[in-house]
């Protein structure tokens, strides 16, 4: 009666085996499922029971007794309910993402505004969700509850590529044709977008190799959605960006599309000039006006991060992060609490709570099934069956006094009633005597055409309290059943959950290992530097360890749900680090510190935009009433947080430690003097000693630098003040400038192009020569 009475109070003395009181009573009702008609009727009974029981309980108005209920279809019903409850949250997420995207792309300039690009960028992600889900549903791919997380993730990530494209567009010269600006935008952004999309898609498709159907479906839906997201971004969103460029080219207002003036009207109000005057560009760089966040990364954050003491602090900070993460990994718990599969307000929560409180002393009552037709009347066969039962009962998780065996009882009945059961005819013929005394055993023997095709026994487990106990119990019982001479199978409905504990760790390690190797190969192919590719792979491992470790501190166990998110880690931990690493390698700066600042200047703000947009995409899931969605938010938050910190703090600093990463294939001129004591030209410096690391080709294709030294005075010069053109001669300009420090040469501007402002900021040219 231990599985049916809980919170039992026994008598004392001679009545120690008698129940005097019990706090909980469990009643079990079995439904017929022998035939298809029976199964259909039973399912209808269950559905009607779940619909009617709340009203029935309310009508009963129970005062002295509390009641909880649970059925064999309750978990599935709750799963379906979770999906229905989370759908309204998607509309909230869509609104939040659109609002953030538009706000972050707003500009004071009424022409350079990117409001429409931001809005259509979010729409592009939504179209990717519709296209991918529609295709896979049409192909018959199962839609499971975990897939409901995918739209939130895709919406948050999809706008990341948009921010990268907008950032690259803003670096182009507004005076150029749209075609050229688009070409430069794609040349700059397409590689980064392709790297991150490829790594994300590969990470998810590698997750399909797992043993869990829920993980397979989620990875297939999400990976396919990322493919569509990429296609829509480089086609649909690119077309929107081009149309917006046409509008900017015509100097038209972002909202009403009418032409506006590009010169401030002094006689007009500030409001008029703000709303009706636009199309400004940075005269020194040739690009659109510098965004305040880009300026922050270039002037303040980048130089601060490359200071020697800052680097030491970053290394110490990373050491603390890594130590905390590794400790958290050692404390990680396995397994999923079944109550977490239902929403917080579900009726099954009370049932699970009371089960833990009153019936946790006893574990599952395991069925031991003989799966083949064996001659039970043979005494040696019966002895083999008995030996198997005894080996199972001797297990530390089994109470041998609570086993249930129809065969043992049949042998006892045969001895007490002097029945012969040693031949087939007598064995089968005398079974009716057993059923008269113990009618419940009739359900334990499957007789067809006067043959026992299968039979079952029951053993009672105890002390099964943790996921580790459940895993050990399952492994031990299966091993014992495998060693039996009789074909046995041990089974309980809860074993479907215990099974995941056995494979969850090997599956996670397998997926993470394979995906990390694939990410390294992708990085090597697309980032033109071996060491920097290794740093990207290092970032993957570091973020995964960090997320796995901090899961422990946030009460998240390792189960099939969190394993999905660890698969996500692999793809997302690449994104931010790959962007920064690629920008670092591609930079034309001369020193590693300058390269780090340049990479942060170009992509620091887009990385922040991408991180915030992804977090906003999943933040509403923190308010969900289901553990599945809250866990998804927790781990995604950790992934994005640690990924962004690696991309903006750890990786830029670590890249500066290895000068080899600074080698660039791009040709550039590095202005330097042999007698300089600072980074700037002065009137006292001799231009005859201006050196160049690489030969420069003039407009006629001739090499005017020989032996890497400029032999002609005034070879390198700057643009004439207030002029938009460069004089292609070597004569100095006498506009209050010293001929030894301000000269003109078209080759210098040809090489530096949009970097004149950067050279001014770094003090490498005379500030009197704008």
XYZ file of C-alpha atoms in Angstrom, residues 227-691:
465
model
C 19.386 30.773 -44.154
C 16.237 32.626 -45.187
C 17.240 35.550 -42.974
C 20.569 35.798 -44.807
C 18.921 35.590 -48.225
C 16.357 38.253 -47.362
C 19.027 40.542 -45.907
C 21.303 40.481 -48.956
C 18.401 40.775 -51.413
C 15.277 42.337 -49.942
C 17.028 44.510 -47.347
C 19.766 45.386 -49.846
C 17.077 46.619 -52.239
C 15.541 48.734 -49.465
C 18.988 50.172 -48.685
C 19.507 51.016 -52.371
C 16.111 52.743 -52.595
C 16.941 54.677 -49.453
C 20.265 55.605 -51.081
C 18.401 56.942 -54.122
C 16.345 59.084 -51.780
C 19.513 60.358 -50.087
C 21.122 60.990 -53.469
C 18.213 63.257 -54.356
C 18.521 64.938 -50.946
C 14.923 64.060 -50.137
C 13.262 64.071 -46.733
C 13.079 60.637 -45.063
C 9.333 60.921 -44.346
C 7.677 62.944 -47.107
C 10.369 62.316 -49.769
C 10.438 65.920 -50.979
C 13.719 67.661 -51.777
C 15.204 69.726 -48.969
C 18.064 72.208 -48.770
C 21.484 70.993 -47.656
C 22.649 74.345 -46.302
C 21.501 75.681 -42.942
C 19.156 78.651 -43.305
C 20.333 81.293 -40.797
C 17.102 83.293 -41.030
C 15.014 80.203 -40.164
C 14.302 78.691 -36.747
C 16.318 75.816 -35.305
C 13.276 73.557 -35.613
C 12.984 74.334 -39.320
C 16.670 73.663 -39.924
C 16.407 70.393 -38.022
C 13.327 69.134 -39.844
C 13.704 70.649 -43.286
C 17.458 70.914 -43.916
C 19.647 67.841 -44.341
C 22.080 65.859 -46.425
C 25.190 66.883 -44.524
C 28.357 64.838 -44.779
C 31.714 64.792 -43.063
C 33.900 66.968 -45.280
C 37.154 65.520 -43.958
C 36.297 61.831 -44.244
C 33.912 62.031 -47.142
C 31.465 59.765 -45.321
C 28.248 60.516 -43.545
C 28.505 62.429 -40.316
C 30.198 60.457 -37.540
C 27.772 58.804 -35.155
C 28.344 59.796 -31.495
C 28.801 56.148 -30.505
C 31.458 55.633 -33.189
C 33.195 58.745 -31.926
C 33.039 57.367 -28.383
C 34.757 54.123 -29.448
C 37.425 56.001 -31.450
C 38.288 58.797 -29.030
C 37.597 57.335 -25.610
C 36.883 53.622 -25.315
C 39.451 52.343 -27.839
C 42.413 54.347 -26.474
C 41.379 53.481 -22.901
C 41.210 49.752 -23.682
C 44.674 49.755 -25.281
C 46.396 51.320 -22.272
C 48.850 48.945 -20.598
C 47.162 49.079 -17.175
C 43.755 48.507 -18.761
C 45.103 45.413 -20.483
C 46.421 44.080 -17.179
C 43.015 44.701 -15.597
C 41.266 42.933 -18.505
C 43.550 39.890 -18.146
C 42.812 39.717 -14.402
C 39.096 40.143 -15.087
C 39.185 37.312 -17.601
C 41.013 35.096 -15.116
C 38.243 35.679 -12.563
C 35.569 34.995 -15.170
C 37.233 31.746 -16.234
C 37.769 30.542 -12.658
C 34.141 31.228 -11.719
C 32.930 29.481 -14.872
C 35.023 26.346 -14.319
C 33.862 26.109 -10.701
C 30.244 26.467 -11.844
C 30.747 23.643 -14.362
C 31.895 21.322 -11.570
C 28.693 22.081 -9.629
C 26.319 21.620 -12.563
C 23.237 19.480 -11.949
C 21.673 17.115 -14.440
C 18.045 16.325 -15.103
C 14.741 18.093 -15.495
C 12.068 18.442 -12.850
C 8.856 17.143 -14.426
C 6.852 19.992 -12.927
C 8.921 22.324 -15.111
C 7.307 20.858 -18.215
C 4.024 22.543 -17.271
C 3.162 26.208 -16.847
C 3.357 27.736 -13.390
C -0.430 27.876 -12.928
C -1.083 24.337 -14.177
C -3.123 21.834 -12.151
C -0.287 19.307 -12.468
C 2.024 21.428 -10.283
C -0.001 20.637 -7.162
C -0.001 16.950 -8.079
C 3.796 16.893 -8.464
C 4.270 18.843 -5.226
C 2.153 16.416 -3.231
C 3.813 13.452 -4.900
C 7.209 14.738 -3.753
C 5.917 15.512 -0.270
C 4.028 12.306 0.481
C 5.222 9.628 -1.943
C 8.898 10.392 -2.555
C 9.968 7.536 -0.276
C 9.037 5.129 -3.041
C 10.317 5.416 -6.569
C 8.648 4.136 -9.736
C 7.062 0.684 -9.656
C 9.021 -0.948 -12.469
C 7.519 -3.543 -14.780
C 9.705 -6.570 -15.580
C 8.454 -8.086 -18.816
C 9.254 -11.447 -20.402
C 8.989 -10.448 -24.024
C 9.015 -13.876 -25.686
C 7.038 -17.107 -25.532
C 8.871 -19.353 -23.022
C 7.823 -22.728 -21.539
C 6.804 -21.604 -18.032
C 5.889 -25.218 -17.117
C 9.547 -26.174 -17.404
C 11.042 -26.155 -13.894
C 14.476 -24.993 -15.097
C 12.876 -22.056 -16.926
C 10.969 -21.095 -13.786
C 14.221 -21.266 -11.811
C 15.910 -18.984 -14.356
C 13.046 -16.495 -14.046
C 13.310 -16.628 -10.266
C 17.060 -16.049 -10.389
C 16.506 -13.030 -12.596
C 13.935 -11.605 -10.210
C 16.230 -12.146 -7.237
C 19.134 -10.381 -8.991
C 16.873 -7.410 -9.663
C 15.553 -7.404 -6.081
C 19.080 -7.452 -4.643
C 19.784 -4.082 -6.232
C 20.248 -1.249 -3.731
C 17.416 0.750 -5.303
C 14.848 -2.095 -4.987
C 12.824 -3.238 -1.948
C 12.542 -7.033 -2.312
C 9.585 -7.213 0.090
C 7.372 -5.213 -2.249
C 7.785 -7.229 -5.441
C 4.778 -8.708 -7.206
C 5.019 -11.941 -9.223
C 2.138 -13.959 -10.574
C 4.485 -16.916 -11.172
C 5.543 -17.072 -7.503
C 1.961 -16.878 -6.436
C 0.988 -19.586 -8.939
C 3.654 -21.903 -7.538
C 2.383 -21.239 -3.982
C -1.196 -21.934 -5.052
C -0.153 -25.122 -6.826
C 1.616 -26.388 -3.712
C -1.250 -25.506 -1.371
C -3.900 -26.959 -3.683
C -1.782 -29.885 -4.921
C -1.975 -28.713 -8.535
C 0.323 -30.025 -11.241
C 1.929 -27.213 -13.287
C 4.881 -29.141 -14.737
C 3.264 -29.838 -18.095
C 1.851 -27.434 -20.617
C -1.682 -28.818 -20.422
C -1.871 -28.680 -16.617
C -0.037 -25.317 -16.421
C -2.433 -23.628 -18.834
C -5.497 -25.442 -17.503
C -4.952 -24.550 -13.838
C -4.394 -20.816 -14.443
C -8.106 -20.306 -13.864
C -7.565 -21.340 -10.217
C -4.988 -18.575 -9.847
C -7.329 -15.981 -11.355
C -10.143 -16.982 -8.970
C -7.957 -16.231 -5.967
C -6.066 -13.252 -7.458
C -8.071 -11.768 -10.349
C -5.625 -8.858 -10.782
C -3.002 -11.263 -12.148
C -5.114 -11.800 -15.245
C -3.767 -8.455 -16.512
C -0.183 -9.658 -16.097
C -0.402 -12.583 -18.509
C -0.999 -12.153 -22.248
C -2.567 -15.373 -23.534
C -3.192 -15.759 -27.268
C -4.227 -18.989 -28.978
C -3.575 -20.936 -25.748
C -0.016 -19.624 -25.594
C 1.552 -17.178 -23.105
C 3.171 -14.741 -25.513
C 4.297 -12.337 -22.771
C 3.983 -11.798 -19.042
C 5.116 -9.268 -16.478
C 6.165 -8.854 -12.872
C 6.640 -5.746 -10.729
C 9.484 -4.562 -8.505
C 9.307 -1.538 -6.206
C 12.159 0.986 -6.249
C 13.127 3.134 -3.269
C 15.510 6.002 -2.457
C 15.355 7.426 -5.995
C 15.565 11.133 -5.209
C 17.981 12.792 -7.657
C 18.668 12.698 -11.378
C 21.883 10.809 -10.647
C 19.862 8.163 -8.755
C 17.456 7.872 -11.666
C 20.300 7.467 -14.152
C 22.029 4.860 -11.984
C 18.788 2.958 -11.413
C 18.058 2.735 -15.130
C 21.584 1.639 -16.032
C 21.761 -0.983 -13.297
C 18.344 -2.521 -13.979
C 19.025 -2.714 -17.718
C 22.407 -4.332 -17.149
C 20.869 -6.925 -14.817
C 18.090 -7.657 -17.316
C 20.640 -8.065 -20.101
C 22.595 -10.656 -18.071
C 19.516 -12.861 -17.544
C 19.134 -16.104 -19.452
C 15.474 -15.226 -20.017
C 14.681 -12.344 -22.434
C 13.661 -9.550 -20.053
C 12.819 -5.872 -20.427
C 12.434 -3.376 -17.576
C 10.040 -0.514 -18.181
C 8.304 2.415 -16.565
C 6.794 5.480 -18.289
C 9.262 7.714 -16.416
C 12.180 5.965 -18.130
C 11.695 8.256 -21.128
C 13.002 11.059 -18.885
C 15.700 8.947 -17.257
C 17.024 8.046 -20.702
C 17.967 11.632 -21.436
C 20.171 11.746 -18.341
C 22.257 8.936 -19.808
C 22.903 10.593 -23.164
C 22.668 14.297 -22.307
C 26.326 14.761 -21.330
C 27.831 12.692 -24.208
C 25.476 14.401 -26.689
C 26.365 17.847 -25.413
C 30.109 17.165 -25.551
C 29.754 15.639 -29.020
C 27.789 18.575 -30.437
C 30.000 21.214 -28.848
C 33.188 19.460 -29.963
C 32.119 18.916 -33.576
C 30.664 22.393 -33.889
C 33.783 24.039 -32.454
C 35.934 22.184 -35.005
C 33.656 23.271 -37.829
C 33.742 26.870 -36.574
C 37.537 26.772 -36.635
C 37.515 25.567 -40.253
C 35.053 28.303 -41.253
C 37.145 30.947 -39.488
C 40.293 29.748 -41.248
C 38.560 29.962 -44.625
C 37.032 33.398 -44.155
C 39.419 35.236 -41.817
C 42.788 35.641 -43.572
C 44.925 34.991 -40.522
C 45.589 31.716 -38.696
C 46.186 33.150 -35.236
C 43.111 35.352 -35.328
C 41.012 32.367 -36.431
C 42.322 30.502 -33.419
C 41.303 33.426 -31.227
C 37.754 33.177 -32.614
C 37.734 29.463 -31.759
C 39.075 30.320 -28.324
C 36.156 32.736 -27.898
C 33.725 29.896 -28.694
C 35.197 27.637 -26.012
C 35.417 30.477 -23.518
C 31.798 31.560 -23.954
C 30.518 27.966 -23.754
C 32.425 27.365 -20.523
C 31.135 30.666 -19.156
C 27.506 29.953 -20.015
C 27.676 26.379 -18.694
C 29.282 27.559 -15.469
C 26.916 30.440 -14.806
C 23.908 28.200 -15.523
C 24.602 26.704 -12.092
C 24.439 30.095 -10.403
C 21.068 30.783 -12.086
C 19.506 27.422 -11.097
C 19.477 25.944 -14.598
C 20.157 22.215 -14.878
C 21.745 20.420 -17.804
C 18.820 18.848 -19.683
C 17.526 18.635 -23.237
C 16.216 22.209 -23.035
C 19.474 23.767 -21.840
C 21.404 21.593 -24.310
C 19.572 23.387 -27.129
C 20.868 26.650 -25.793
C 24.421 25.350 -25.523
C 24.181 24.463 -29.222
C 23.088 28.070 -29.798
C 26.169 29.196 -27.847
C 28.434 27.745 -30.483
C 26.998 29.894 -33.237
C 26.472 33.080 -31.271
C 29.816 33.064 -29.512
C 31.376 33.333 -32.985
C 29.359 36.332 -34.123
C 30.783 39.204 -32.116
C 34.348 37.907 -31.996
C 34.354 37.175 -35.736
C 33.193 40.711 -36.557
C 35.887 42.319 -34.423
C 38.633 39.893 -35.490
C 37.883 40.367 -39.177
C 37.874 44.160 -38.774
C 41.182 43.919 -36.860
C 42.859 41.881 -39.595
C 41.443 44.076 -42.364
C 42.542 47.332 -40.727
C 45.212 49.373 -42.531
C 46.623 50.798 -39.305
C 50.306 50.343 -38.549
C 50.258 49.096 -34.934
C 48.180 46.486 -33.153
C 46.766 49.060 -30.735
C 45.631 51.248 -33.616
C 44.124 48.207 -35.315
C 42.157 47.367 -32.170
C 40.872 50.948 -31.924
C 39.998 50.932 -35.614
C 38.080 47.645 -35.305
C 36.132 48.965 -32.320
C 35.477 52.230 -34.140
C 34.017 50.460 -37.164
C 32.054 47.682 -35.468
C 31.799 48.487 -31.756
C 28.439 50.204 -32.102
C 26.925 47.563 -34.455
C 28.021 44.854 -31.992
C 26.272 46.694 -29.158
C 23.188 47.172 -31.344
C 23.176 43.494 -32.233
C 23.595 42.379 -28.627
C 20.816 44.646 -27.353
C 18.461 43.705 -30.191
C 18.967 39.980 -29.537
C 18.379 40.391 -25.810
C 15.278 42.480 -26.528
C 14.148 39.722 -28.871
C 14.034 37.190 -26.039
C 13.513 39.366 -22.962
C 9.743 38.955 -23.005
C 10.289 35.226 -22.461
C 11.464 36.060 -18.943
C 7.827 36.850 -18.162
C 6.560 33.539 -19.574
C 4.831 31.142 -17.184
C 6.711 28.115 -18.510
C 10.155 26.918 -17.437
C 11.100 26.088 -21.043
C 10.843 29.699 -22.181
C 12.361 31.219 -19.042
C 15.344 28.888 -19.369
C 15.718 29.904 -22.999
C 15.837 33.567 -21.949
C 18.351 32.936 -19.147
C 20.843 31.096 -21.325
C 20.399 33.414 -24.311
C 21.047 36.366 -22.003
C 24.262 34.729 -20.798
C 25.301 33.850 -24.364
C 24.804 37.387 -25.687
C 26.293 39.049 -22.603
C 29.452 36.925 -22.588
C 29.697 37.012 -26.397
C 29.535 40.819 -26.439
C 32.044 41.116 -23.575
C 34.443 38.856 -25.455
C 33.988 40.834 -28.658
C 34.293 44.291 -27.095
C 36.712 43.687 -24.208
C 38.641 40.409 -24.167
C 39.328 39.700 -27.856
C 40.522 43.255 -28.812
C 42.990 43.173 -25.920
C 44.176 39.614 -26.588
C 44.689 40.388 -30.303
C 47.082 43.194 -29.397
C 49.338 40.722 -27.610
C 50.292 39.104 -30.932
C 51.672 41.498 -33.514
C 51.457 38.861 -36.234
C 47.718 39.483 -36.351
C 48.474 42.997 -37.484
C 49.944 42.037 -40.811
C 47.709 43.278 -43.563
C 47.737 42.623 -47.258
C 46.474 46.112 -47.955
C 49.014 48.616 -49.303
C 49.292 51.861 -47.444
C 51.733 54.675 -46.842
C 53.021 55.146 -43.345
C 54.265 58.679 -42.730
C 57.302 58.725 -40.527
C 60.458 60.758 -40.122
C 63.859 59.506 -39.139
C 64.384 62.314 -36.648
C 60.885 62.531 -35.162
C 60.390 62.609 -31.431
C 56.605 62.536 -31.710
C 53.911 61.350 -34.092
C 53.314 64.754 -35.680
C 55.094 66.846 -38.277
C 56.545 70.121 -37.153
C 58.072 73.113 -38.913
C 61.479 72.030 -37.710
C 61.353 68.622 -39.371
C 63.196 68.190 -42.614
C 60.865 66.903 -45.349
C 63.869 65.431 -47.131
C 63.927 62.767 -44.415
C 60.323 61.726 -44.737
C 60.352 57.923 -45.144
